[in-house]
Every structure is written in C-alpha cells, then in structure tokens.
Amino acid sequence: MGDSDSESTLHNNSLWWLACGMLALLANSWIILSITAKQQKHKPLELLLCFLAGTHILMAAVPLTTYAVVQLRRESSDYDWNESICKVFVSTYYTLALATCFTVASLSYHRMWMVRWPVNYRLSNAKKQALHAVMGIWMVSFILSTLPSIGWHNNGERYYARGCQFIVSKIGLGFGVCFSLLLLGGIVMGLVCVGITFYQTLWAHRRRRRCHHQRAEEASSCSSSAHTTFNVPAIVVEDVRGKRRSSLDGSESAKTSLQMTNLISAIVFLYDTLTGVPILVVSFFSLRYDT
C-alpha cells in the first residue's frame, strides 16, 4: 500500500515538474534575450546573470525532465531506470546544482567588489575575470559530479542497481562529503558578500543623509567623503597592449546601485532559501543517518 501511494505521488508530481520546467525554460530564456538584446557593452554582472539563467534552463531541460519522464513511463509501462540514464541524471543534476551555487556566489562577490572597492573594480578587467570564474565553476562542478559515474561510488550497493538512488549517502561517503562542503562554502560566501555589500551601501546612504543635513556647516568635508561609494575619481590606466580603461567606466548612480544591490541580494536569498539550504540539509542528514 505504501509503495503504491509513493508511486502515485511521484506520478502526480511529475506532471507539475514538467509544467514548472516549461515555465523555467520560458522565464530564463526571456531573461537571456532581454540582457543580450542591449546594443551597448555588457557588464560582468549581466554576463553572470546570463550564465545563471542558462544553468536554470539546463536544469529544467535535462535532469528535471529526465526524472519526470521516467516516472511517467514507469506508471504506464514496465519501463524503469537503467544504469546509463541514471548516471547521466546524477552527473547533470549535481553538476548543475554546484554550478548554480557557485554562480550565485560569484554574482554576490562581484557586487561586493564593485560596491566596496569601486576604483579597483573598474580599473581591473572584471569581465575577463567573470568569464574565467564561470569556466572554473563549470570545470570543477563537472569533474566532481562525473566521478561517481566512472567509479567513485559505493561498491557495496551501487546507486543505480535498484532504480536510481541519487541521494549523496547512496552514491558514496567521499562524494557526499565533498559535495556538501563545496555547497556549504558557496552558500556562506554568497551570504557574507551580500552582508558586506549591504553594510557598505547603507553606510554610504547614511553618510549622504547626514551630510545633507550638515551641508551648511561642513559642506567641503562631507562632499568629499560621502560620495566615495558611487562617485569615484577619474583615473585612466593603460595595459601592455595599449588598451586604456577608466575608473569611470560602468559608474552607477546611487539609485541604480541600490537597485542592483537589492536584485543580487534577492537572488542570493531566494537561492539559499529555496534550493541551497534544503539540498544541504538533505545531504547532511542522509550522510549523518545513512538514509
């Protein structure tokens, strides 16, 4: 009775998963098109947002759809998981889970860098560093998540022997510990960077408000210190190839800066609340109680 109820629940949920997957495909495709449609030069944060949306598209298109389709076919026929499909599902799911976590952390880090050290951020080749970060994120995520498919798993009871048991404790202790630690590190890094960004932004707005009230008495001293976050000095540097970069490139108004900070913070908190922390908790308890 319990097994039939569980199968019925999985079958019913599969339809909702497919519907949510289609919604995610449309929403994230719209985000990518909205960003890439701009004719002007794209900023590092915009590139990272595109990569994050692309990661969500792949998550909906491959592991989510695969799991839902297999569950639907199991209900209507004798079809079941096999070794190849299970390995592909596990590899893509954990690759995209880690890539999403690290991309969100990279978004948070770049925003903190831009707000906390604006001159250094604009004089550095931030776009190139963002692309390198994305390459590193995908390389690390893919290598770690592919290892269970080529032998780094529990040989006593393999996770693809009966169905597809993709919880980390069923795959292997080593993989489960590494995945959980990397996920925890990405979540903590994102939250810390968001906290620093918010502190810097609120501190700057408080200074601006204070100087506004004291402008009659301390106009000269306040005007030079209150706007350091958003108004940076005009500095031009030239690299060995003769390419020049100005510290004013990509400058934002106070209103735009606050909106971008709120957007990145919302992304980080939504990810941590709905995805990162739940996956981490499930992984921890599966390792702790081997269940």
PDB file of C-alpha atoms in Angstrom:
ATOM      1  CA  MET A   1       0.000   0.000   0.000  1.00  0.00           C
ATOM      2  CA  GLY A   2       2.810   2.377   0.906  1.00  0.00           C
ATOM      3  CA  ASP A   3       4.752   1.662  -2.294  1.00  0.00           C
ATOM      4  CA  SER A   4       1.682   2.212  -4.484  1.00  0.00           C
ATOM      5  CA  ASP A   5       0.926   5.510  -2.719  1.00  0.00           C
ATOM      6  CA  SER A   6       4.535   6.609  -3.203  1.00  0.00           C
ATOM      7  CA  GLU A   7       4.464   5.718  -6.906  1.00  0.00           C
ATOM      8  CA  SER A   8       1.154   7.562  -7.338  1.00  0.00           C
ATOM      9  CA  THR A   9       2.598  10.645  -5.635  1.00  0.00           C
ATOM     10  CA  LEU A  10       5.669  10.590  -7.881  1.00  0.00           C
ATOM     11  CA  HIS A  11       3.465  10.200 -10.957  1.00  0.00           C
ATOM     12  CA  ASN A  12       1.267  13.139  -9.989  1.00  0.00           C
ATOM     13  CA  ASN A  13       4.227  15.322  -9.097  1.00  0.00           C
ATOM     14  CA  SER A  14       5.909  14.542 -12.414  1.00  0.00           C
ATOM     15  CA  LEU A  15       3.277  16.478 -14.309  1.00  0.00           C
ATOM     16  CA  TRP A  16       3.853  19.507 -12.093  1.00  0.00           C
ATOM     17  CA  TRP A  17       7.614  19.162 -12.527  1.00  0.00           C
ATOM     18  CA  LEU A  18       7.222  19.235 -16.302  1.00  0.00           C
ATOM     19  CA  ALA A  19       4.969  22.295 -16.067  1.00  0.00           C
ATOM     20  CA  CYS A  20       7.466  24.084 -13.801  1.00  0.00           C
ATOM     21  CA  GLY A  21      10.266  23.069 -16.154  1.00  0.00           C
ATOM     22  CA  MET A  22       8.480  24.658 -19.115  1.00  0.00           C
ATOM     23  CA  LEU A  23       7.888  27.824 -17.089  1.00  0.00           C
ATOM     24  CA  ALA A  24      11.574  27.933 -16.103  1.00  0.00           C
ATOM     25  CA  LEU A  25      12.632  27.487 -19.731  1.00  0.00           C
ATOM     26  CA  LEU A  26      10.443  30.379 -20.887  1.00  0.00           C
ATOM     27  CA  ALA A  27      11.327  32.718 -17.996  1.00  0.00           C
ATOM     28  CA  ASN A  28      15.085  32.205 -18.181  1.00  0.00           C
ATOM     29  CA  SER A  29      15.099  32.385 -21.986  1.00  0.00           C
ATOM     30  CA  TRP A  30      13.327  35.736 -21.700  1.00  0.00           C
ATOM     31  CA  ILE A  31      15.960  36.929 -19.215  1.00  0.00           C
ATOM     32  CA  ILE A  32      18.817  35.975 -21.556  1.00  0.00           C
ATOM     33  CA  LEU A  33      17.145  37.630 -24.540  1.00  0.00           C
ATOM     34  CA  SER A  34      16.434  40.795 -22.525  1.00  0.00           C
ATOM     35  CA  ILE A  35      20.074  41.118 -21.493  1.00  0.00           C
ATOM     36  CA  THR A  36      21.665  40.202 -24.829  1.00  0.00           C
ATOM     37  CA  ALA A  37      19.293  42.488 -26.788  1.00  0.00           C
ATOM     38  CA  LYS A  38      21.136  45.522 -25.440  1.00  0.00           C
ATOM     39  CA  GLN A  39      23.433  47.077 -28.023  1.00  0.00           C
ATOM     40  CA  GLN A  40      25.855  48.517 -25.500  1.00  0.00           C
ATOM     41  CA  LYS A  41      28.779  46.684 -23.932  1.00  0.00           C
ATOM     42  CA  HIS A  42      27.639  44.131 -21.389  1.00  0.00           C
ATOM     43  CA  LYS A  43      28.756  44.356 -17.788  1.00  0.00           C
ATOM     44  CA  PRO A  44      30.242  41.437 -15.812  1.00  0.00           C
ATOM     45  CA  LEU A  45      27.119  41.150 -13.644  1.00  0.00           C
ATOM     46  CA  GLU A  46      24.961  40.892 -16.771  1.00  0.00           C
ATOM     47  CA  LEU A  47      27.142  38.092 -18.113  1.00  0.00           C
ATOM     48  CA  LEU A  48      26.898  36.223 -14.809  1.00  0.00           C
ATOM     49  CA  LEU A  49      23.103  36.655 -14.823  1.00  0.00           C
ATOM     50  CA  CYS A  50      23.006  35.152 -18.325  1.00  0.00           C
ATOM     51  CA  PHE A  51      25.079  32.185 -17.206  1.00  0.00           C
ATOM     52  CA  LEU A  52      22.840  31.703 -14.167  1.00  0.00           C
ATOM     53  CA  ALA A  53      19.747  31.734 -16.384  1.00  0.00           C
ATOM     54  CA  GLY A  54      21.427  29.274 -18.741  1.00  0.00           C
ATOM     55  CA  THR A  55      22.166  26.966 -15.810  1.00  0.00           C
ATOM     56  CA  HIS A  56      18.494  27.050 -14.828  1.00  0.00           C
ATOM     57  CA  ILE A  57      17.488  26.240 -18.411  1.00  0.00           C
ATOM     58  CA  LEU A  58      19.783  23.210 -18.447  1.00  0.00           C
ATOM     59  CA  MET A  59      18.488  22.100 -15.033  1.00  0.00           C
ATOM     60  CA  ALA A  60      14.930  22.179 -16.320  1.00  0.00           C
ATOM     61  CA  ALA A  61      15.758  20.646 -19.703  1.00  0.00           C
ATOM     62  CA  VAL A  62      17.925  17.700 -18.617  1.00  0.00           C
ATOM     63  CA  PRO A  63      17.679  16.314 -15.040  1.00  0.00           C
ATOM     64  CA  LEU A  64      14.217  17.625 -14.180  1.00  0.00           C
ATOM     65  CA  THR A  65      12.693  16.483 -17.461  1.00  0.00           C
ATOM     66  CA  THR A  66      14.539  13.160 -17.348  1.00  0.00           C
ATOM     67  CA  TYR A  67      13.291  12.339 -13.869  1.00  0.00           C
ATOM     68  CA  ALA A  68       9.710  13.372 -14.646  1.00  0.00           C
ATOM     69  CA  VAL A  69       9.573  11.416 -17.926  1.00  0.00           C
ATOM     70  CA  VAL A  70      10.983   8.265 -16.331  1.00  0.00           C
ATOM     71  CA  GLN A  71       8.430   8.440 -13.519  1.00  0.00           C
ATOM     72  CA  LEU A  72       5.593   8.891 -16.009  1.00  0.00           C
ATOM     73  CA  ARG A  73       6.768   5.963 -18.128  1.00  0.00           C
ATOM     74  CA  ARG A  74       7.114   3.739 -15.071  1.00  0.00           C
ATOM     75  CA  GLU A  75       3.434   4.335 -14.324  1.00  0.00           C
ATOM     76  CA  SER A  76       2.209   3.384 -17.803  1.00  0.00           C
ATOM     77  CA  SER A  77       4.609   0.534 -18.662  1.00  0.00           C
ATOM     78  CA  ASP A  78       7.344  -1.706 -17.288  1.00  0.00           C
ATOM     79  CA  TYR A  79       9.960   0.892 -18.133  1.00  0.00           C
ATOM     80  CA  ASP A  80      12.439   1.647 -15.337  1.00  0.00           C
ATOM     81  CA  TRP A  81      15.763   3.309 -14.693  1.00  0.00           C
ATOM     82  CA  ASN A  82      18.848   1.744 -16.251  1.00  0.00           C
ATOM     83  CA  GLU A  83      22.499   2.323 -15.495  1.00  0.00           C
ATOM     84  CA  SER A  84      23.193   4.760 -18.344  1.00  0.00           C
ATOM     85  CA  ILE A  85      20.187   7.011 -17.746  1.00  0.00           C
ATOM     86  CA  CYS A  86      20.800   7.067 -14.003  1.00  0.00           C
ATOM     87  CA  LYS A  87      24.463   8.032 -14.453  1.00  0.00           C
ATOM     88  CA  VAL A  88      23.555  10.828 -16.870  1.00  0.00           C
ATOM     89  CA  PHE A  89      20.871  12.083 -14.498  1.00  0.00           C
ATOM     90  CA  VAL A  90      23.140  12.069 -11.438  1.00  0.00           C
ATOM     91  CA  SER A  91      26.054  13.717 -13.268  1.00  0.00           C
ATOM     92  CA  THR A  92      23.955  16.506 -14.777  1.00  0.00           C
ATOM     93  CA  TYR A  93      21.952  17.118 -11.607  1.00  0.00           C
ATOM     94  CA  TYR A  94      24.966  17.551  -9.324  1.00  0.00           C
ATOM     95  CA  THR A  95      26.949  19.456 -11.966  1.00  0.00           C
ATOM     96  CA  LEU A  96      24.153  21.997 -12.365  1.00  0.00           C
ATOM     97  CA  ALA A  97      23.482  22.144  -8.614  1.00  0.00           C
ATOM     98  CA  LEU A  98      27.099  23.099  -7.911  1.00  0.00           C
ATOM     99  CA  ALA A  99      27.294  25.423 -10.927  1.00  0.00           C
ATOM    100  CA  THR A 100      24.179  27.267  -9.747  1.00  0.00           C
ATOM    101  CA  CYS A 101      25.550  27.647  -6.217  1.00  0.00           C
ATOM    102  CA  PHE A 102      28.938  28.926  -7.374  1.00  0.00           C
ATOM    103  CA  THR A 103      27.431  31.283  -9.962  1.00  0.00           C
ATOM    104  CA  VAL A 104      25.208  32.853  -7.311  1.00  0.00           C
ATOM    105  CA  ALA A 105      28.254  33.226  -5.041  1.00  0.00           C
ATOM    106  CA  SER A 106      30.203  34.789  -7.920  1.00  0.00           C
ATOM    107  CA  LEU A 107      27.374  37.277  -8.508  1.00  0.00           C
ATOM    108  CA  SER A 108      27.453  38.227  -4.839  1.00  0.00           C
ATOM    109  CA  TYR A 109      31.252  38.548  -4.858  1.00  0.00           C
ATOM    110  CA  HIS A 110      31.331  40.784  -7.941  1.00  0.00           C
ATOM    111  CA  ARG A 111      28.657  43.029  -6.467  1.00  0.00           C
ATOM    112  CA  MET A 112      30.611  43.337  -3.214  1.00  0.00           C
ATOM    113  CA  TRP A 113      33.801  44.100  -5.162  1.00  0.00           C
ATOM    114  CA  MET A 114      32.036  46.781  -7.205  1.00  0.00           C
ATOM    115  CA  VAL A 115      30.494  48.491  -4.167  1.00  0.00           C
ATOM    116  CA  ARG A 116      33.339  48.094  -1.670  1.00  0.00           C
ATOM    117  CA  TRP A 117      36.282  48.827  -3.993  1.00  0.00           C
ATOM    118  CA  PRO A 118      34.790  50.726  -6.972  1.00  0.00           C
ATOM    119  CA  VAL A 119      38.035  52.117  -8.379  1.00  0.00           C
ATOM    120  CA  ASN A 120      39.837  48.780  -8.283  1.00  0.00           C
ATOM    121  CA  TYR A 121      36.831  47.046  -9.831  1.00  0.00           C
ATOM    122  CA  ARG A 122      36.560  49.421 -12.766  1.00  0.00           C
ATOM    123  CA  LEU A 123      40.300  49.514 -13.452  1.00  0.00           C
ATOM    124  CA  SER A 124      40.507  45.712 -13.350  1.00  0.00           C
ATOM    125  CA  ASN A 125      39.344  43.588 -16.251  1.00  0.00           C
ATOM    126  CA  ALA A 126      36.267  42.416 -14.358  1.00  0.00           C
ATOM    127  CA  LYS A 127      34.553  40.942 -17.411  1.00  0.00           C
ATOM    128  CA  LYS A 128      37.522  38.713 -18.171  1.00  0.00           C
ATOM    129  CA  GLN A 129      37.683  37.613 -14.550  1.00  0.00           C
ATOM    130  CA  ALA A 130      33.949  36.815 -14.600  1.00  0.00           C
ATOM    131  CA  LEU A 131      34.428  34.624 -17.690  1.00  0.00           C
ATOM    132  CA  HIS A 132      37.373  32.855 -16.058  1.00  0.00           C
ATOM    133  CA  ALA A 133      35.273  32.314 -12.926  1.00  0.00           C
ATOM    134  CA  VAL A 134      32.481  30.732 -14.988  1.00  0.00           C
ATOM    135  CA  MET A 135      34.967  28.433 -16.733  1.00  0.00           C
ATOM    136  CA  GLY A 136      36.414  27.368 -13.380  1.00  0.00           C
ATOM    137  CA  ILE A 137      32.952  26.851 -11.903  1.00  0.00           C
ATOM    138  CA  TRP A 138      31.853  24.540 -14.705  1.00  0.00           C
ATOM    139  CA  MET A 139      35.145  22.645 -14.756  1.00  0.00           C
ATOM    140  CA  VAL A 140      35.127  21.920 -11.014  1.00  0.00           C
ATOM    141  CA  SER A 141      31.410  21.083 -10.979  1.00  0.00           C
ATOM    142  CA  PHE A 142      31.646  18.760 -13.981  1.00  0.00           C
ATOM    143  CA  ILE A 143      34.743  16.903 -12.779  1.00  0.00           C
ATOM    144  CA  LEU A 144      33.396  16.261  -9.273  1.00  0.00           C
ATOM    145  CA  SER A 145      29.914  15.274 -10.461  1.00  0.00           C
ATOM    146  CA  THR A 146      31.207  12.932 -13.167  1.00  0.00           C
ATOM    147  CA  LEU A 147      33.434  10.927 -10.821  1.00  0.00           C
ATOM    148  CA  PRO A 148      30.553   8.787  -9.415  1.00  0.00           C
ATOM    149  CA  SER A 149      29.711   7.694 -12.954  1.00  0.00           C
ATOM    150  CA  ILE A 150      33.208   6.378 -13.585  1.00  0.00           C
ATOM    151  CA  GLY A 151      33.755   4.524 -10.325  1.00  0.00           C
ATOM    152  CA  TRP A 152      33.833   6.869  -7.308  1.00  0.00           C
ATOM    153  CA  HIS A 153      30.786   5.430  -5.574  1.00  0.00           C
ATOM    154  CA  ASN A 154      29.752   2.861  -3.006  1.00  0.00           C
ATOM    155  CA  ASN A 155      30.674  -0.525  -4.466  1.00  0.00           C
ATOM    156  CA  GLY A 156      28.676  -2.430  -1.863  1.00  0.00           C
ATOM    157  CA  GLU A 157      25.314  -1.260  -3.172  1.00  0.00           C
ATOM    158  CA  ARG A 158      25.648   0.843  -6.288  1.00  0.00           C
ATOM    159  CA  TYR A 159      23.264   3.760  -6.556  1.00  0.00           C
ATOM    160  CA  TYR A 160      21.984   2.613  -9.963  1.00  0.00           C
ATOM    161  CA  ALA A 161      21.465  -1.038  -9.002  1.00  0.00           C
ATOM    162  CA  ARG A 162      17.841  -0.614  -7.904  1.00  0.00           C
ATOM    163  CA  GLY A 163      16.185   2.319  -9.564  1.00  0.00           C
ATOM    164  CA  CYS A 164      18.211   5.498  -9.265  1.00  0.00           C
ATOM    165  CA  GLN A 165      19.086   6.449  -5.682  1.00  0.00           C
ATOM    166  CA  PHE A 166      20.685   9.830  -6.224  1.00  0.00           C
ATOM    167  CA  ILE A 167      20.872  10.976  -2.578  1.00  0.00           C
ATOM    168  CA  VAL A 168      24.539  11.573  -1.689  1.00  0.00           C
ATOM    169  CA  SER A 169      24.670   8.886   1.016  1.00  0.00           C
ATOM    170  CA  LYS A 170      23.635   6.271  -1.562  1.00  0.00           C
ATOM    171  CA  ILE A 171      26.273   7.420  -4.031  1.00  0.00           C
ATOM    172  CA  GLY A 172      29.215   7.344  -1.647  1.00  0.00           C
ATOM    173  CA  LEU A 173      30.630   8.914   1.502  1.00  0.00           C
ATOM    174  CA  GLY A 174      33.558  10.642  -0.231  1.00  0.00           C
ATOM    175  CA  PHE A 175      31.416  12.250  -2.888  1.00  0.00           C
ATOM    176  CA  GLY A 176      28.767  13.238  -0.334  1.00  0.00           C
ATOM    177  CA  VAL A 177      31.277  14.981   1.933  1.00  0.00           C
ATOM    178  CA  CYS A 178      32.987  16.841  -0.933  1.00  0.00           C
ATOM    179  CA  PHE A 179      29.678  17.949  -2.440  1.00  0.00           C
ATOM    180  CA  SER A 180      28.300  19.128   0.902  1.00  0.00           C
ATOM    181  CA  LEU A 181      31.449  21.086   1.768  1.00  0.00           C
ATOM    182  CA  LEU A 182      31.561  22.801  -1.629  1.00  0.00           C
ATOM    183  CA  LEU A 183      27.863  23.642  -1.418  1.00  0.00           C
ATOM    184  CA  LEU A 184      28.283  24.998   2.115  1.00  0.00           C
ATOM    185  CA  GLY A 185      31.250  27.110   1.028  1.00  0.00           C
ATOM    186  CA  GLY A 186      29.304  28.621  -1.871  1.00  0.00           C
ATOM    187  CA  ILE A 187      26.309  29.440   0.330  1.00  0.00           C
ATOM    188  CA  VAL A 188      28.442  31.031   3.071  1.00  0.00           C
ATOM    189  CA  MET A 189      30.467  33.052   0.556  1.00  0.00           C
ATOM    190  CA  GLY A 190      27.305  34.410  -1.062  1.00  0.00           C
ATOM    191  CA  LEU A 191      25.782  35.434   2.251  1.00  0.00           C
ATOM    192  CA  VAL A 192      28.992  37.054   3.526  1.00  0.00           C
ATOM    193  CA  CYS A 193      29.461  39.072   0.327  1.00  0.00           C
ATOM    194  CA  VAL A 194      25.826  40.212   0.399  1.00  0.00           C
ATOM    195  CA  GLY A 195      26.225  41.263   4.035  1.00  0.00           C
ATOM    196  CA  ILE A 196      29.326  43.331   3.248  1.00  0.00           C
ATOM    197  CA  THR A 197      27.603  44.906   0.235  1.00  0.00           C
ATOM    198  CA  PHE A 198      24.542  45.860   2.250  1.00  0.00           C
ATOM    199  CA  TYR A 199      26.666  47.313   5.043  1.00  0.00           C
ATOM    200  CA  GLN A 200      28.687  49.397   2.598  1.00  0.00           C
ATOM    201  CA  THR A 201      25.575  50.608   0.759  1.00  0.00           C
ATOM    202  CA  LEU A 202      23.658  51.528   3.910  1.00  0.00           C
ATOM    203  CA  TRP A 203      26.725  53.195   5.391  1.00  0.00           C
ATOM    204  CA  ALA A 204      27.118  55.344   2.273  1.00  0.00           C
ATOM    205  CA  HIS A 205      23.440  56.340   2.276  1.00  0.00           C
ATOM    206  CA  ARG A 206      23.620  57.209   5.975  1.00  0.00           C
ATOM    207  CA  ARG A 207      26.655  59.398   5.342  1.00  0.00           C
ATOM    208  CA  ARG A 208      24.920  61.079   2.418  1.00  0.00           C
ATOM    209  CA  ARG A 209      21.863  61.815   4.552  1.00  0.00           C
ATOM    210  CA  ARG A 210      23.979  63.125   7.424  1.00  0.00           C
ATOM    211  CA  CYS A 211      25.951  65.400   5.129  1.00  0.00           C
ATOM    212  CA  HIS A 212      22.745  66.657   3.566  1.00  0.00           C
ATOM    213  CA  HIS A 213      21.619  67.917   6.968  1.00  0.00           C
ATOM    214  CA  GLN A 214      25.019  69.348   7.854  1.00  0.00           C
ATOM    215  CA  ARG A 215      25.799  70.867   4.473  1.00  0.00           C
ATOM    216  CA  ALA A 216      25.707  74.411   5.824  1.00  0.00           C
ATOM    217  CA  GLU A 217      28.368  73.660   8.432  1.00  0.00           C
ATOM    218  CA  GLU A 218      30.582  71.023   6.842  1.00  0.00           C
ATOM    219  CA  ALA A 219      29.978  71.307   3.091  1.00  0.00           C
ATOM    220  CA  SER A 220      33.553  70.905   1.993  1.00  0.00           C
ATOM    221  CA  SER A 221      34.476  67.988   4.251  1.00  0.00           C
ATOM    222  CA  CYS A 222      31.292  65.978   3.721  1.00  0.00           C
ATOM    223  CA  SER A 223      31.102  66.313  -0.029  1.00  0.00           C
ATOM    224  CA  SER A 224      34.443  64.584  -0.457  1.00  0.00           C
ATOM    225  CA  SER A 225      33.726  61.650   1.852  1.00  0.00           C
ATOM    226  CA  ALA A 226      30.039  60.898   1.459  1.00  0.00           C
ATOM    227  CA  HIS A 227      30.086  60.008  -2.220  1.00  0.00           C
ATOM    228  CA  THR A 228      33.111  57.714  -2.282  1.00  0.00           C
ATOM    229  CA  THR A 229      30.967  54.701  -2.922  1.00  0.00           C
ATOM    230  CA  PHE A 230      29.258  55.947  -6.078  1.00  0.00           C
ATOM    231  CA  ASN A 231      31.417  58.844  -7.333  1.00  0.00           C
ATOM    232  CA  VAL A 232      34.942  57.620  -7.978  1.00  0.00           C
ATOM    233  CA  PRO A 233      37.948  59.657  -9.122  1.00  0.00           C
ATOM    234  CA  ALA A 234      38.710  59.781 -12.831  1.00  0.00           C
ATOM    235  CA  ILE A 235      41.747  57.516 -13.263  1.00  0.00           C
ATOM    236  CA  VAL A 236      42.905  56.106 -16.600  1.00  0.00           C
ATOM    237  CA  VAL A 237      45.318  53.181 -16.837  1.00  0.00           C
ATOM    238  CA  GLU A 238      46.930  51.621 -19.901  1.00  0.00           C
ATOM    239  CA  ASP A 239      47.958  47.948 -20.124  1.00  0.00           C
ATOM    240  CA  VAL A 240      50.912  46.486 -22.038  1.00  0.00           C
ATOM    241  CA  ARG A 241      48.783  46.199 -25.204  1.00  0.00           C
ATOM    242  CA  GLY A 242      47.932  49.893 -25.159  1.00  0.00           C
ATOM    243  CA  LYS A 243      44.316  49.398 -24.157  1.00  0.00           C
ATOM    244  CA  ARG A 244      43.037  52.080 -21.803  1.00  0.00           C
ATOM    245  CA  ARG A 245      40.491  51.699 -19.010  1.00  0.00           C
ATOM    246  CA  SER A 246      38.917  54.470 -16.983  1.00  0.00           C
ATOM    247  CA  SER A 247      37.763  54.271 -13.385  1.00  0.00           C
ATOM    248  CA  LEU A 248      34.529  55.943 -14.523  1.00  0.00           C
ATOM    249  CA  ASP A 249      33.588  53.085 -16.877  1.00  0.00           C
ATOM    250  CA  GLY A 250      30.410  51.448 -15.639  1.00  0.00           C
ATOM    251  CA  SER A 251      29.733  54.065 -12.988  1.00  0.00           C
ATOM    252  CA  GLU A 252      26.252  53.939 -11.464  1.00  0.00           C
ATOM    253  CA  SER A 253      24.002  56.466  -9.832  1.00  0.00           C
ATOM    254  CA  ALA A 254      23.086  55.930  -6.188  1.00  0.00           C
ATOM    255  CA  LYS A 255      19.577  54.785  -7.173  1.00  0.00           C
ATOM    256  CA  THR A 256      20.809  52.300  -9.784  1.00  0.00           C
ATOM    257  CA  SER A 257      23.440  50.964  -7.407  1.00  0.00           C
ATOM    258  CA  LEU A 258      20.848  50.345  -4.706  1.00  0.00           C
ATOM    259  CA  GLN A 259      18.537  48.602  -7.191  1.00  0.00           C
ATOM    260  CA  MET A 260      21.323  46.300  -8.388  1.00  0.00           C
ATOM    261  CA  THR A 261      22.304  45.521  -4.812  1.00  0.00           C
ATOM    262  CA  ASN A 262      18.702  44.647  -3.975  1.00  0.00           C
ATOM    263  CA  LEU A 263      18.425  42.449  -7.094  1.00  0.00           C
ATOM    264  CA  ILE A 264      21.591  40.469  -6.344  1.00  0.00           C
ATOM    265  CA  SER A 265      20.622  40.145  -2.681  1.00  0.00           C
ATOM    266  CA  ALA A 266      17.170  38.840  -3.645  1.00  0.00           C
ATOM    267  CA  ILE A 267      18.746  36.254  -5.959  1.00  0.00           C
ATOM    268  CA  VAL A 268      21.115  35.078  -3.219  1.00  0.00           C
ATOM    269  CA  PHE A 269      18.442  34.822  -0.524  1.00  0.00           C
ATOM    270  CA  LEU A 270      15.926  33.119  -2.833  1.00  0.00           C
ATOM    271  CA  TYR A 271      18.524  30.587  -3.927  1.00  0.00           C
ATOM    272  CA  ASP A 272      19.652  29.873  -0.364  1.00  0.00           C
ATOM    273  CA  THR A 273      16.086  29.586   0.926  1.00  0.00           C
ATOM    274  CA  LEU A 274      14.552  27.517  -1.865  1.00  0.00           C
ATOM    275  CA  THR A 275      17.487  25.460  -3.158  1.00  0.00           C
ATOM    276  CA  GLY A 276      20.870  25.738  -1.470  1.00  0.00           C
ATOM    277  CA  VAL A 277      19.969  25.206   2.194  1.00  0.00           C
ATOM    278  CA  PRO A 278      17.331  22.468   1.528  1.00  0.00           C
ATOM    279  CA  ILE A 279      19.810  20.462  -0.583  1.00  0.00           C
ATOM    280  CA  LEU A 280      22.489  20.952   2.071  1.00  0.00           C
ATOM    281  CA  VAL A 281      20.169  19.836   4.886  1.00  0.00           C
ATOM    282  CA  VAL A 282      19.022  16.747   2.976  1.00  0.00           C
ATOM    283  CA  SER A 283      22.626  15.857   2.129  1.00  0.00           C
ATOM    284  CA  PHE A 284      23.773  16.329   5.723  1.00  0.00           C
ATOM    285  CA  PHE A 285      21.034  14.169   7.237  1.00  0.00           C
ATOM    286  CA  SER A 286      21.466  11.494   4.584  1.00  0.00           C
ATOM    287  CA  LEU A 287      25.167  11.277   5.467  1.00  0.00           C
ATOM    288  CA  ARG A 288      24.556  11.558   9.209  1.00  0.00           C
ATOM    289  CA  TYR A 289      21.953   8.803   9.433  1.00  0.00           C
ATOM    290  CA  ASP A 290      22.846   6.875   6.260  1.00  0.00           C
ATOM    291  CA  THR A 291      19.301   7.080   4.971  1.00  0.00           C
TER     292      THR A 291
END
